[in-house]
XYZ file of C-alpha atoms in Angstrom:
582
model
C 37.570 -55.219 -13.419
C 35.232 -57.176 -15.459
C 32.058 -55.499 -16.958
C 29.502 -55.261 -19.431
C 27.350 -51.934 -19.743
C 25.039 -50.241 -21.211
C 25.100 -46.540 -21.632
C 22.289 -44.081 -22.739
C 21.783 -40.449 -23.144
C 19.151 -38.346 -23.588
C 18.379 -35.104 -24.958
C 15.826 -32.687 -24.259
C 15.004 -29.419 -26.037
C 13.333 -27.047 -23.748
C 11.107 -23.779 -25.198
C 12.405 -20.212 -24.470
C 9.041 -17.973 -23.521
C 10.475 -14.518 -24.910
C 9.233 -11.745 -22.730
C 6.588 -9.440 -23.824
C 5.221 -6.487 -21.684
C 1.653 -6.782 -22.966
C 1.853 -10.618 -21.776
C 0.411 -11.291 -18.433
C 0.241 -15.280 -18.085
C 1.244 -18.070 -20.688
C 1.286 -21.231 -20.534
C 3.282 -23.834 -22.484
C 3.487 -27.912 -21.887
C 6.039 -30.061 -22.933
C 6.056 -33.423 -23.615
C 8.699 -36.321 -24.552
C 8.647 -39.846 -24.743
C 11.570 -42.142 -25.772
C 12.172 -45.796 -26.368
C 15.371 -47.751 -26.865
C 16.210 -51.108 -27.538
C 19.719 -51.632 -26.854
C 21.531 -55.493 -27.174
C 25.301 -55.972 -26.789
C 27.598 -58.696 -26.526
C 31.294 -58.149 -25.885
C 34.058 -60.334 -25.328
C 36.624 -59.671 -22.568
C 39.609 -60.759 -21.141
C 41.916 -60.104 -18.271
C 44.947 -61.672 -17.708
C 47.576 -59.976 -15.081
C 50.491 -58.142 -16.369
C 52.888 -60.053 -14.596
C 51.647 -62.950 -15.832
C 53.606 -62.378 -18.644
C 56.660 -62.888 -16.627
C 58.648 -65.882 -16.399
C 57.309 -68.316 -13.654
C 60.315 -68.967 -11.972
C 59.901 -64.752 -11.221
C 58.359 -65.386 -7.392
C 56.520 -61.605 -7.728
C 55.295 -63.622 -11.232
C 54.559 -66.744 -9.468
C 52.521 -64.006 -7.145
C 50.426 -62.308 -9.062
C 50.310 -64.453 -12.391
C 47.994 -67.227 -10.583
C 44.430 -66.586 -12.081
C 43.148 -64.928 -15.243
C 39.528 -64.216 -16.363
C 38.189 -64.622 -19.330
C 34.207 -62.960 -19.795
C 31.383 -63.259 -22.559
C 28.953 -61.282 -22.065
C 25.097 -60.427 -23.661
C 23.270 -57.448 -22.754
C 19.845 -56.413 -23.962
C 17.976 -53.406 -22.632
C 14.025 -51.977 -22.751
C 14.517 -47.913 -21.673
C 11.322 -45.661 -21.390
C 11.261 -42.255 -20.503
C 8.508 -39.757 -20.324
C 8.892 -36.275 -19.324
C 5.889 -33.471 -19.138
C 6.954 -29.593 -18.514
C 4.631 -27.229 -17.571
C 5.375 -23.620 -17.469
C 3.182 -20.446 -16.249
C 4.670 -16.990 -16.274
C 3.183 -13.075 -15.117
C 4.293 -10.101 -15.490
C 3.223 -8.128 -12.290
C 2.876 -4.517 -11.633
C 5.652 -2.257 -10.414
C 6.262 -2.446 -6.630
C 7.448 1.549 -6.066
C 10.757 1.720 -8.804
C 11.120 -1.882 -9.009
C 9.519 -4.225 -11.844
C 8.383 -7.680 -11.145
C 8.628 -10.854 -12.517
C 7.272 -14.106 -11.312
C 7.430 -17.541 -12.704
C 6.041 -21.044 -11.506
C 7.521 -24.423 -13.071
C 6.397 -27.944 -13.103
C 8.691 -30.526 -14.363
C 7.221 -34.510 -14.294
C 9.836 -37.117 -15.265
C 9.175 -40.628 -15.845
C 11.458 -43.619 -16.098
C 11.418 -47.376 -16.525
C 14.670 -49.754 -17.618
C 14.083 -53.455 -17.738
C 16.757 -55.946 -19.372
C 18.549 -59.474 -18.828
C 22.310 -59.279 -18.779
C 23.999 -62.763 -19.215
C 27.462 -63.835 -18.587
C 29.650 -66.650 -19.168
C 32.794 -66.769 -16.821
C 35.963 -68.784 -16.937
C 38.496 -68.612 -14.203
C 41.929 -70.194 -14.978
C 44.546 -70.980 -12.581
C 47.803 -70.283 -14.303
C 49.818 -72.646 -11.690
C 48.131 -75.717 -11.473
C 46.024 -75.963 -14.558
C 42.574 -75.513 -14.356
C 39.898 -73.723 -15.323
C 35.980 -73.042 -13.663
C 33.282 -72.248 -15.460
C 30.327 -70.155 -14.159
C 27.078 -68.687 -15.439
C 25.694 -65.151 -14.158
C 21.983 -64.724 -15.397
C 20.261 -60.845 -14.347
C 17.061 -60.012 -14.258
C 16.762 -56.414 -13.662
C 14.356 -53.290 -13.615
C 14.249 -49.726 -12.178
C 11.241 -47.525 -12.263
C 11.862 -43.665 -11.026
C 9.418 -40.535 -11.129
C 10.781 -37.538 -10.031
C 8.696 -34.072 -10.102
C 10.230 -30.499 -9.769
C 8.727 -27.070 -9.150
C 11.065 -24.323 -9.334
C 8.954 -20.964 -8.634
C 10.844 -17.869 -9.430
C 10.620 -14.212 -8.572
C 12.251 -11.140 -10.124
C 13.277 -7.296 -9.053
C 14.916 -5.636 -12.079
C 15.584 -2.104 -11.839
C 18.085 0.058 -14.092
C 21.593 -1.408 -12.980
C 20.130 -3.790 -10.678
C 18.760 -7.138 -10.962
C 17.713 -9.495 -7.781
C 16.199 -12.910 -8.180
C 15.221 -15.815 -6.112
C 14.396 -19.444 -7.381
C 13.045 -21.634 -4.774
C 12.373 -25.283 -6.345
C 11.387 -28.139 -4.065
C 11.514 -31.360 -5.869
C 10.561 -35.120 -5.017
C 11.521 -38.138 -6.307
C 11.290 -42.283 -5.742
C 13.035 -45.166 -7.567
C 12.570 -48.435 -6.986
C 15.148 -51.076 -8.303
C 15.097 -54.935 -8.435
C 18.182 -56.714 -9.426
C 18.078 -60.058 -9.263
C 21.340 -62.931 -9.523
C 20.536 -66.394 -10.634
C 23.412 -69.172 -12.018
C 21.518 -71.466 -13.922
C 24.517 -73.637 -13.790
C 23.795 -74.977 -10.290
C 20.660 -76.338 -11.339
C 21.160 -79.945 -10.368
C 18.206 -82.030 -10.897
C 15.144 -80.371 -13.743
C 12.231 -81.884 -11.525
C 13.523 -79.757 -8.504
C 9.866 -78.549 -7.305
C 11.554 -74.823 -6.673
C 13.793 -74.471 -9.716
C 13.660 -70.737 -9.165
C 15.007 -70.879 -5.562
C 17.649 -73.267 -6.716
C 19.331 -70.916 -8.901
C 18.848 -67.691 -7.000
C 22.143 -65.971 -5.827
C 20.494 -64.118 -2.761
C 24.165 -62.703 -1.398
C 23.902 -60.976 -5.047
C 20.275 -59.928 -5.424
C 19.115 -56.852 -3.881
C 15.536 -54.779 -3.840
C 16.029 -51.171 -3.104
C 13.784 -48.409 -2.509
C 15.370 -44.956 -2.474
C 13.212 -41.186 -1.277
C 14.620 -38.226 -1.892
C 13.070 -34.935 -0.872
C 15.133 -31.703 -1.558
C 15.446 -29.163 -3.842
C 17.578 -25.970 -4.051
C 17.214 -22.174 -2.874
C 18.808 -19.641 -5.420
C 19.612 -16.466 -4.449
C 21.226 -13.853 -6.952
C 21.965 -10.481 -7.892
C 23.553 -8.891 -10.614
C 25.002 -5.461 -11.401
C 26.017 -3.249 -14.675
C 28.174 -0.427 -14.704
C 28.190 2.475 -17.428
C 31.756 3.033 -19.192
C 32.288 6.396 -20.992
C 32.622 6.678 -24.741
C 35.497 6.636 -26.602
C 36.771 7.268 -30.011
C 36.292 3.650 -31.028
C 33.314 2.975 -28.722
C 30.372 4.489 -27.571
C 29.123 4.675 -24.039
C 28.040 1.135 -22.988
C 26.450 -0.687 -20.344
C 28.261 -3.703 -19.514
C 28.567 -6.353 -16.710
C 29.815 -5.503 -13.419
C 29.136 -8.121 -10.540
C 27.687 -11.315 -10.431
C 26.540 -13.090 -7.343
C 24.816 -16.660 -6.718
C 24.025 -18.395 -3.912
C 22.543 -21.678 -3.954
C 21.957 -23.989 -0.473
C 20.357 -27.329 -1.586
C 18.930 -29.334 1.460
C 18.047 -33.108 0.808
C 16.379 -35.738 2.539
C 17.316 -39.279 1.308
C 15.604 -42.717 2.509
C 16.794 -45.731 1.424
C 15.347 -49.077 1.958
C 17.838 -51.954 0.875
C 17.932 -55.702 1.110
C 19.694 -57.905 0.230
C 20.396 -61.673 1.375
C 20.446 -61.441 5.193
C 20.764 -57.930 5.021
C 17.998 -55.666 5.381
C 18.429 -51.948 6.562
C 16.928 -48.628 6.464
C 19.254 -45.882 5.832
C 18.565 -42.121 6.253
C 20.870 -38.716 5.470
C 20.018 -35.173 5.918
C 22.782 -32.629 4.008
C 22.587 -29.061 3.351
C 24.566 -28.085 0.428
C 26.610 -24.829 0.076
C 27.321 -23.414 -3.215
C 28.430 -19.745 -3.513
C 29.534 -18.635 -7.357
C 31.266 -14.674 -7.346
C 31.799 -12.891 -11.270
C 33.376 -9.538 -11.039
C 34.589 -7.441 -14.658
C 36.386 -4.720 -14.140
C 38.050 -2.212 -16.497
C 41.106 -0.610 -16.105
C 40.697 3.028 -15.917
C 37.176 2.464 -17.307
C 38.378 1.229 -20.460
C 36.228 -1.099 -22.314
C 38.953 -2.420 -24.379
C 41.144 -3.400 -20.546
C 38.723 -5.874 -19.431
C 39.493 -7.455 -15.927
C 37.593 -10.773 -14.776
C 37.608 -12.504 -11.525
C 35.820 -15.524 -10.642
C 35.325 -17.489 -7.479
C 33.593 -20.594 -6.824
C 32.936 -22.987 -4.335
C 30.912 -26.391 -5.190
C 29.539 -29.162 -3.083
C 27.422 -32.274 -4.120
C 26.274 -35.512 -2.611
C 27.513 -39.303 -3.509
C 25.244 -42.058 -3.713
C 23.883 -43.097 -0.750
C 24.290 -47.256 -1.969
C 28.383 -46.903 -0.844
C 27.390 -46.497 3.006
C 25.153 -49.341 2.936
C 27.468 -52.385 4.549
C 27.308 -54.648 1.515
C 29.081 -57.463 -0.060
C 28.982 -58.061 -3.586
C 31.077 -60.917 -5.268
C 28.886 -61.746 -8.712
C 31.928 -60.979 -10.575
C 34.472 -63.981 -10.311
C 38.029 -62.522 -8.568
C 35.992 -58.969 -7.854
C 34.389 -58.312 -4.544
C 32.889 -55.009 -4.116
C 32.244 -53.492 -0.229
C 30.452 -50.995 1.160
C 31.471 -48.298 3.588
C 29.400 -47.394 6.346
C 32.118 -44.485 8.098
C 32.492 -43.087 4.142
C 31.985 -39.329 3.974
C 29.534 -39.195 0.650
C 30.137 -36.083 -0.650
C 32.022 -33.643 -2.884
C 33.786 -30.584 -2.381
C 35.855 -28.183 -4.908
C 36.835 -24.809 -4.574
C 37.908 -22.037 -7.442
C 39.525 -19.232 -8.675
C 40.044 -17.778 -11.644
C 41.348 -14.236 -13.087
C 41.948 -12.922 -16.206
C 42.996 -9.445 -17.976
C 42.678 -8.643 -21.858
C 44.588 -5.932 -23.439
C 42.520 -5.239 -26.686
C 43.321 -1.303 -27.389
C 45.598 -1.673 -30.355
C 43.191 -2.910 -33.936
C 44.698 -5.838 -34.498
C 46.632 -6.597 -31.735
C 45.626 -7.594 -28.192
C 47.075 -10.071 -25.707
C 45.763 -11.686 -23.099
C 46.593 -13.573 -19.143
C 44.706 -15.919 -17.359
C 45.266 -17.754 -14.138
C 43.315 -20.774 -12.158
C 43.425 -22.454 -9.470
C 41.675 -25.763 -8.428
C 41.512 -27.557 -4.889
C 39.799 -30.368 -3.978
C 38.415 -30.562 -0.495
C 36.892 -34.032 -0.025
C 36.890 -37.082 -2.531
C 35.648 -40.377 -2.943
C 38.146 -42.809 -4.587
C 38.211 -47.005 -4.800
C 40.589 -48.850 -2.421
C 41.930 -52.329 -3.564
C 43.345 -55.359 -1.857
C 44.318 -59.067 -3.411
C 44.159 -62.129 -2.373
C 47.311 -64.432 -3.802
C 45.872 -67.640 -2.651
C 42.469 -67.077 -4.604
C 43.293 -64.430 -7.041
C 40.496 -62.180 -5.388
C 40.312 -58.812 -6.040
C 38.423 -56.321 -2.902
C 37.308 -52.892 -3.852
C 36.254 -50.608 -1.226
C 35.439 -46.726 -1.535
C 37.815 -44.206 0.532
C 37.917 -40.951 1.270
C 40.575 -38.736 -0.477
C 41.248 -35.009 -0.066
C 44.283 -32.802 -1.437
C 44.110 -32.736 -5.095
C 44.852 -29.690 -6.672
C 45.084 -28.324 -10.128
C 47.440 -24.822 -10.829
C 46.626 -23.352 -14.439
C 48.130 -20.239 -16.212
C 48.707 -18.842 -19.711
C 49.453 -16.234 -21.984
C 47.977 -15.603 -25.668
C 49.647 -12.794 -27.946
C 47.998 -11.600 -31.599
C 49.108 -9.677 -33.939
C 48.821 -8.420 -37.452
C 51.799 -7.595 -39.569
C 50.500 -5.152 -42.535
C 48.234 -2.364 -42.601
C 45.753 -4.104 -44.628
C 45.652 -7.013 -42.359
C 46.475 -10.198 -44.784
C 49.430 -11.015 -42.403
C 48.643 -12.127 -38.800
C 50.812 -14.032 -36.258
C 48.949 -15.654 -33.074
C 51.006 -17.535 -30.082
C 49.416 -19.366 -27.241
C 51.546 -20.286 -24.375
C 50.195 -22.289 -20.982
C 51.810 -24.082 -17.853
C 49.481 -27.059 -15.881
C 50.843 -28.678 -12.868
C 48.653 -31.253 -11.171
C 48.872 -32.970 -8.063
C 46.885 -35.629 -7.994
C 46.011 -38.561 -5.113
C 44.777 -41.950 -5.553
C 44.522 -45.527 -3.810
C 47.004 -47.645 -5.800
C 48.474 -50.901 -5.580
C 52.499 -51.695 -6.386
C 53.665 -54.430 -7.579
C 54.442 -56.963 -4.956
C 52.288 -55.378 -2.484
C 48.378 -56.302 -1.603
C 47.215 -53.370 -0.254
C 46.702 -49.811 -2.168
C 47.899 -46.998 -0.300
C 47.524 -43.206 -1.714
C 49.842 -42.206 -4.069
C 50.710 -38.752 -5.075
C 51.979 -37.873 -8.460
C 53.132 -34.309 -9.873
C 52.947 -33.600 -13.226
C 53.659 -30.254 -15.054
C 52.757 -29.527 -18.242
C 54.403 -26.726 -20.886
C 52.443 -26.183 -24.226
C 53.300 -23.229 -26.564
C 51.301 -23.181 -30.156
C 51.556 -20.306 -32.763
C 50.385 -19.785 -36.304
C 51.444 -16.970 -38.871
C 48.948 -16.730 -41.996
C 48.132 -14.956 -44.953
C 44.636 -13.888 -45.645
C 43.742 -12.128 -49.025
C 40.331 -12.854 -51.103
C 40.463 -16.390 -52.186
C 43.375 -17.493 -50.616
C 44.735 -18.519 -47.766
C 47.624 -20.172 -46.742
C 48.709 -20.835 -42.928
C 52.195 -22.335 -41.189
C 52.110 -23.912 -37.808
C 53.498 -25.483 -34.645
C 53.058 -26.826 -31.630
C 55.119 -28.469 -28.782
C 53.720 -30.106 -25.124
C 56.434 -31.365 -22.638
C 55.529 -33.210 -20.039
C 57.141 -33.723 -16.722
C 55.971 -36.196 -14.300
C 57.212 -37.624 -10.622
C 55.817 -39.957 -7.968
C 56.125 -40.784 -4.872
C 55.792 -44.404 -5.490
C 59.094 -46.641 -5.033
C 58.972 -47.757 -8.543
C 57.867 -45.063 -10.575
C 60.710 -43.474 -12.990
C 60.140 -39.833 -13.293
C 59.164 -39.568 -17.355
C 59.955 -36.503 -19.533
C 57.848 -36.300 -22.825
C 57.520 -34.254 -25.936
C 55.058 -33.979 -28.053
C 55.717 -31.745 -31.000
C 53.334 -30.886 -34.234
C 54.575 -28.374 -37.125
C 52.721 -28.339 -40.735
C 51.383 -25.919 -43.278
C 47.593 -25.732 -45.344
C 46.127 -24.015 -47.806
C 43.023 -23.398 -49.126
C 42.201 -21.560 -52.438
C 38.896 -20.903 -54.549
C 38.674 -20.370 -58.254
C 36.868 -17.008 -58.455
C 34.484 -18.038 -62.133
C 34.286 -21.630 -61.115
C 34.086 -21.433 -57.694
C 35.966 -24.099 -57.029
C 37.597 -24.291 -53.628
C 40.856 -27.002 -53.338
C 42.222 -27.255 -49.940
C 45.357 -29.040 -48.464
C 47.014 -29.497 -45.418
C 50.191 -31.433 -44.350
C 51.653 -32.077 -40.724
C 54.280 -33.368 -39.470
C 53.249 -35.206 -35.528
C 56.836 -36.420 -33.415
C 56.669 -37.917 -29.919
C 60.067 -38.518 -27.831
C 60.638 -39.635 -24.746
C 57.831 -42.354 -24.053
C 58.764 -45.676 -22.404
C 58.499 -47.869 -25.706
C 60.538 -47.434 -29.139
C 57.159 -48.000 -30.997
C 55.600 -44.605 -29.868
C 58.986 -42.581 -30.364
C 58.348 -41.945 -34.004
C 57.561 -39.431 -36.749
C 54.382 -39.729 -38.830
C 53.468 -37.198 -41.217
C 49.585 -37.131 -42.200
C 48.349 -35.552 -45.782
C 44.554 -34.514 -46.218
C 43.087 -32.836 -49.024
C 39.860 -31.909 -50.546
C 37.736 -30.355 -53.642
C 34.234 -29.119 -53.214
C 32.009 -27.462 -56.003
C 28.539 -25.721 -55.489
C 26.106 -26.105 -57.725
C 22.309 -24.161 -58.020
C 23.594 -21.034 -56.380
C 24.815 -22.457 -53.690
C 22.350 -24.556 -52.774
C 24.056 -27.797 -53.515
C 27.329 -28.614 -52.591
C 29.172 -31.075 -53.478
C 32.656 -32.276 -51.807
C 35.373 -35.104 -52.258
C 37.480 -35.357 -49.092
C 40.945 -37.470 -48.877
C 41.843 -38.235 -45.194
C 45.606 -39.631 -43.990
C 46.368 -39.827 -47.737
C 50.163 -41.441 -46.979
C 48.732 -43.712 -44.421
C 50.728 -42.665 -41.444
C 48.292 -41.639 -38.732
C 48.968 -43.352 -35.324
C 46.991 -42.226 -32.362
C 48.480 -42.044 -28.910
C 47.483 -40.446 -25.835
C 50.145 -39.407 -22.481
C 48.410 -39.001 -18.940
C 49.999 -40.122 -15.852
C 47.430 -39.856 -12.676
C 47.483 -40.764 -9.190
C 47.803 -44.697 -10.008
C 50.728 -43.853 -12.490
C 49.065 -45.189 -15.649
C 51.273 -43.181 -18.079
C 50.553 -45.072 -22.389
C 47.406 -45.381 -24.130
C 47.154 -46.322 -27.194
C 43.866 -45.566 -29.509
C 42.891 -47.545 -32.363
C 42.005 -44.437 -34.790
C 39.904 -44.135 -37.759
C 42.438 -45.797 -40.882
C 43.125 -43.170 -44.077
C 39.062 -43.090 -46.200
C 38.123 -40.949 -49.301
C 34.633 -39.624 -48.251
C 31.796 -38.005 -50.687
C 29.653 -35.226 -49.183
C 26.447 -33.996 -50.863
C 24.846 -30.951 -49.269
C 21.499 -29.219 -49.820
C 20.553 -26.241 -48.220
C 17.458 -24.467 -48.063
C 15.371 -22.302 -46.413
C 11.717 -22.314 -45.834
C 10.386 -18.834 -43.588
C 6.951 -19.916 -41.319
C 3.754 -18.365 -42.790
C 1.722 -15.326 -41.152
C -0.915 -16.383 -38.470
C-alpha cells in the first residue's frame, strides 16, 4: 500500500519528589514546549510480484495488470506544550497505619499542521497506458487533554495499600482536507477552491473522550531467616493491581455525504498478580509467578462506515459491526537456583493468548487493479515460551567461566491473507517453532580477557495455506575476542572475529558464510579524563544483513541494507562538576 509519513516522538523527563517526613506539602510545575519542522520526499514504487511473470501465465495476465508508481513531498509544523503540576502531604497516622496522599495535574497541548503532496501514475501493464493524478492535503489537528490522578497511601510494616483514582478529559479536533489540482479546468472558474475539492476524501472530525482509570493495589513483604551467606532480609512477597478504566468517547465525523455522530461506553478490566516465593525460605531458591490479563480500546474512526479511495488502486472501509478492542492474557513462572558461588541455573516458562484482535481484510479487483482493505476481527493467537540458562565457573579463583542459554518459541499466529490466484483474504494460520541454544566459555584475569562463542537458531515453520512449503532454517554464529590492556601505558587493543552461516532459506544468495573482523585501540589521556579511540568495523568487508520471520500472511525473507565496513575516531571527555551548597 502506497504511503508517505511522518513520524515523531517525544520525550519527557518527569521530577521524582523524594519523600521526607518533615515535608508536609510541595509543590513542583513542569513545563515543556517543542517545535519540529519536518519535510520529506520519497519516491515509491509498486509493481505486483507476478508481474514479473511471463504474460502468457493467465494467474500473470491476472494480477500483473496495473502498477503504481508514487512521488511524494511531506512537510510538517508540530507543537506541543505540556504543564505538570504536582502537590503532595504527608498526613498523620490513622491508628497503626501511615498516610500518604498525592494530587496530580497533567495539561497537554498539541497542534500539527502540514501539506502533503503527491504525484500518482497508474500504468496498465496490458494495454499500455498510464494516468496521471495529483493528491494535494491540507491538514491540521489540535488536541488538549488534562489528567488528574489523586492518590492515597496505607503503608504499614509488611503491608502497603494504595489507590489512584485519575479522571482525565480530552478533545481533538482534525481537518483533513483532499484537493487534485489537476482537475482544474478553466483558471477564471469563479470557485477554483470547490473545483478541486475531493469531498468523498475530506473529512472534519471532532472526537470527546472522558475516562480515566481506578487503581487499586496492595503489596506484601515477607521476612527470610539468615543464613551463613546472608543475613535476615525483607524481600517481596505478593503483588496485586487492579486497574478498571471506564471511557466515554464522542465522535463527530463528516465527510462528503456522510455525517454521523458516534458514541461508545467501555469499561476496561486489567488485573496484574506478582507472587516470589522461596523454596524452603531460601533466599538464594527464588520462585516467581506472574499473571496478567490486559484489555485496551481501538480507535473509534474504524466503526465509522467510511469510504476512502485517495490512494489510486487502495480503497480503505470502515466497519460498523467491528469489535474495537484488545484483549491478552498471561502467565509467566520462573525458579533460580543460585546456592552454589559461582554457579546457579535458572527456568522460565510463558505463555501468551490472544483473546480478541483487530487485523486488515483485503480483496482485488482484476478488472481495475483495485485494492479494498477492511478491518476484521481475529482471535486465537497464541505465543508458548520456555528456557533454560546454566553458569558456571571452572577454577577456584574464578578466571574460567562457562555460560549456556537454551530456549524453545512456538507461535501460532492468524491473519487475513490473500493467495495467489484468489481475490479474497481468508485467515491463515501458521506454526512456527523456534530452537536457540548460545554458550560462551571465557577467561578473566587482570588485563586480559579472551572469550569463545556460539550460537545456533533453527527454525521450523508450517501453514495451512495450499501453497506454502513448510521451511526449515538455521542460523548459526561461532567466533572468538579478546581484549587486553597494557598495564604502564594503558593501552587497551581489542579484537573480535565471527564467523555468521545461514542454510536452508529459499534463495542461494542468503545460504552463505560471511565472516566479519572488528578491532579497536583506545588510549586515555589526563587521568582518564580524555579518551581517545580508533575503531575498525567489518574490516574484510563481509557483513550481509538478513532477517527470517514467517507470520500469519507467510512473509518468510527480508533483506536489510546494513551499515558498509567504516574506521570511526572517538574523542571522549569526562568530567564532573558536584552542585554548590544552598
Amino acid at each position: 500500500m502506497p504511503y508517505c509519513y511522518t513520524n515523531i516522538r517525544r520525550s519527557e523527563k518527569e521530577t521524582i519528589l523524594h519523600e521526607k517526613r518533615d515535608m508536609r506539602k510541595c509543590r513542583n510545575w513542569q513545563t515543556s514546549k517543542t517545535k519540529d519542522l519536518v519535510s520529506i520526499a520519497l519516491v515509491w514504487v509498486q509493481v505486483p510480484s507476478s508481474a514479473c511473470r511471463a504474460l502468457d501465465d493467465s494467474r500473470a495476465f491476472l494480477f500483473a495488470r496495473t502498477g503504481l508508481f508514487v512521488l511524494c513531498a511531506h512537510l510538517e509544523l508540530c507543537l506541543r506544550m505540556s504543564k505538570k503540576f504536582i502537590c503532595m502531604f504527608f498526613l498523620k497516622k490513622r491508628g497503626i497505619w501511615d498516610q500518604y496522599f498525592r494530587f496530580t495535574t497533567h495539561l497537554d497541548y498539541t497542534s500539527d499542521e502540514n501539506q502533503h503532496a503527491q504525484h500518482f501514475q497508474v500504468k496498465d501493464f496490458i494495454n499500455p497506458s498510464s494516468v496521471d493524478s495529483y493528491n494535494s492535503n491540507d491538514y491540521s489537528m489540535r488536541k488538549i487533554a488534562v489528567q488528574t490522578p489523586i492518590w492515597y497511601a496505607l503503608p504499614r510494616r509488611m503491608n502497603f495499600m494504595d489507590i489512584e483514582v485519575a479522571p482525565s478529559y480530552s478533545r481533538e479536533k482534525t481537518h483533513d482536507w483532499l484537493y487534485h489540482p489537476d482537475t482544474l479546468m478553466l483558471p477564471s472558474q469563479i470557485n477554483m477552491l470547490q473545483a478541486v475539492t475531493d469531498r468523498t476524501n475530506s473529512y472534519d472530525s471532532e472526537l470527546q473522550s472522558l475516562g480515566g482509570f481506578i487503581r487499586l493495589h496492595y503489596f506484601r513483604s515477607q521476612i527470610l531467616p539468615a543464613t551463613n551467606r546472608m543475613p535476615k532480609a525483607d524481600v517481596n512477597f505478593l503483588n496485586f493491581y487492579l486497574e478498571l478504566k471506564p471511557a466515554y468517547e464522542r465522535l463527530h465525523y463528516q465527510r462528503g455525504l456522510l455525517d454521523t455522530l458516534a458514541t461508545r461506553k467501555t469499561l476496561r478490566f486489567n488485573p496484574w498478580l506478582d507472587i516470589n516465593l522461596y523454596v524452603k525460605k531460601n533466599y538464594f531458591r527464588p520462585v516467581t509467578i506472574r499473571i496478567s490479563y490486559y484489555e485496551s480500546n481501538t480507535a473509534l474512526i474504524n466503526q465509522i462506515d467510511f469510504h476512502d479511495d485517495a490512494t489510486p488502486l487502495v480503497v480503505r472501509l470502515g466497519n460498523p459491526n467491528l469489535k474495537p478492542w484488545f484483549a491478552q492474557s498471561s502467565i509467566f513462572a520462573e525458579y533460580k537456583d543460585l546456592r552454589a558461588p559461582g554457579h546457579n541455573y535458572t527456568l522460565s516458562a510463558r505463555y501468551n493468548y490472544v483473546h480478541n484482535n483487530v487485523s486488515q481484510s483485503v480483496s482485488f479487483n482484476p478488472l481495475t487493479g483495485v485494492y479494498t482493505y477492511r478491518p476484521e476481527n481475529i482471535h486465537g493467537t497464541y505465543n508458548i515460551e520456555a528456557g533454560t540458562s546454566i553458569f558456571y565457573t571452572l577454577d577456584n579463583n574464578r578466571h574460567w567461566t562457562v555460560e549456556n542459554k537454551f530456549d524453545g518459541n512456538f507461535t501460532h499466529g492468524l491473519d487475513h491473507v490473500m493467495l495467489s490466484g484468489e481475490t479474497e483474504s481468508h485467515v491463515n494460520a501458521v506454526n512456527t517453532l523456534t530452537l536457540h541454544d548460545g554458550a560462551y566459555i571465557q577467561y578473566n584475569k587482570g588485563a586480559l580477557n579472551i572469550r569463545a562463542t556460539g550460537d545456533i537458531t533453527w527454525r521450523h515453520s508450517e501453514g495451512k495455506m495450499l501453497d506454502f512449503e513448510t521451511l526449515n532454517v538455521t542460523d548459526f554464529k561461532y567466533g572468538l575476542s579478546a581484549r587486553y590492556t597494557i598495564p604502564k601505558l594503558k593501552t587497551t587493543i581489542s579484537a573480535d572475529g565471527n564467523m555468521y552461516s545461514r542454510r536452508g532459506y529459499g534463495s542461494a544468495e542468503l545460504n552463505s558464510d560471511d565472516f566479519v573482523l572488528n578491532a579497536s585501540i583506545s588510549q586515555p589521556f589526563l587521568k582518564g579524563k580524555l579518551i581517545a579511540r580508533i575503531e575498525a568495523f567489518d574490516v574484510l568487508h563481509q557483513l550481509s544483513s538478513t532477517q527470517y520471520q514467517v507470520n500469519a500472511q507467510g512473509r518468510i525473507e527480508t533483506w536489510y541494507r546494513s551499515l558498509p565496513h567504516y574506521f570511526m575516531a572517538h574523542l571522549v571527555y569526562h568530567f564532573n562538576k558536584n552542585p554548590g551548597k544552598k
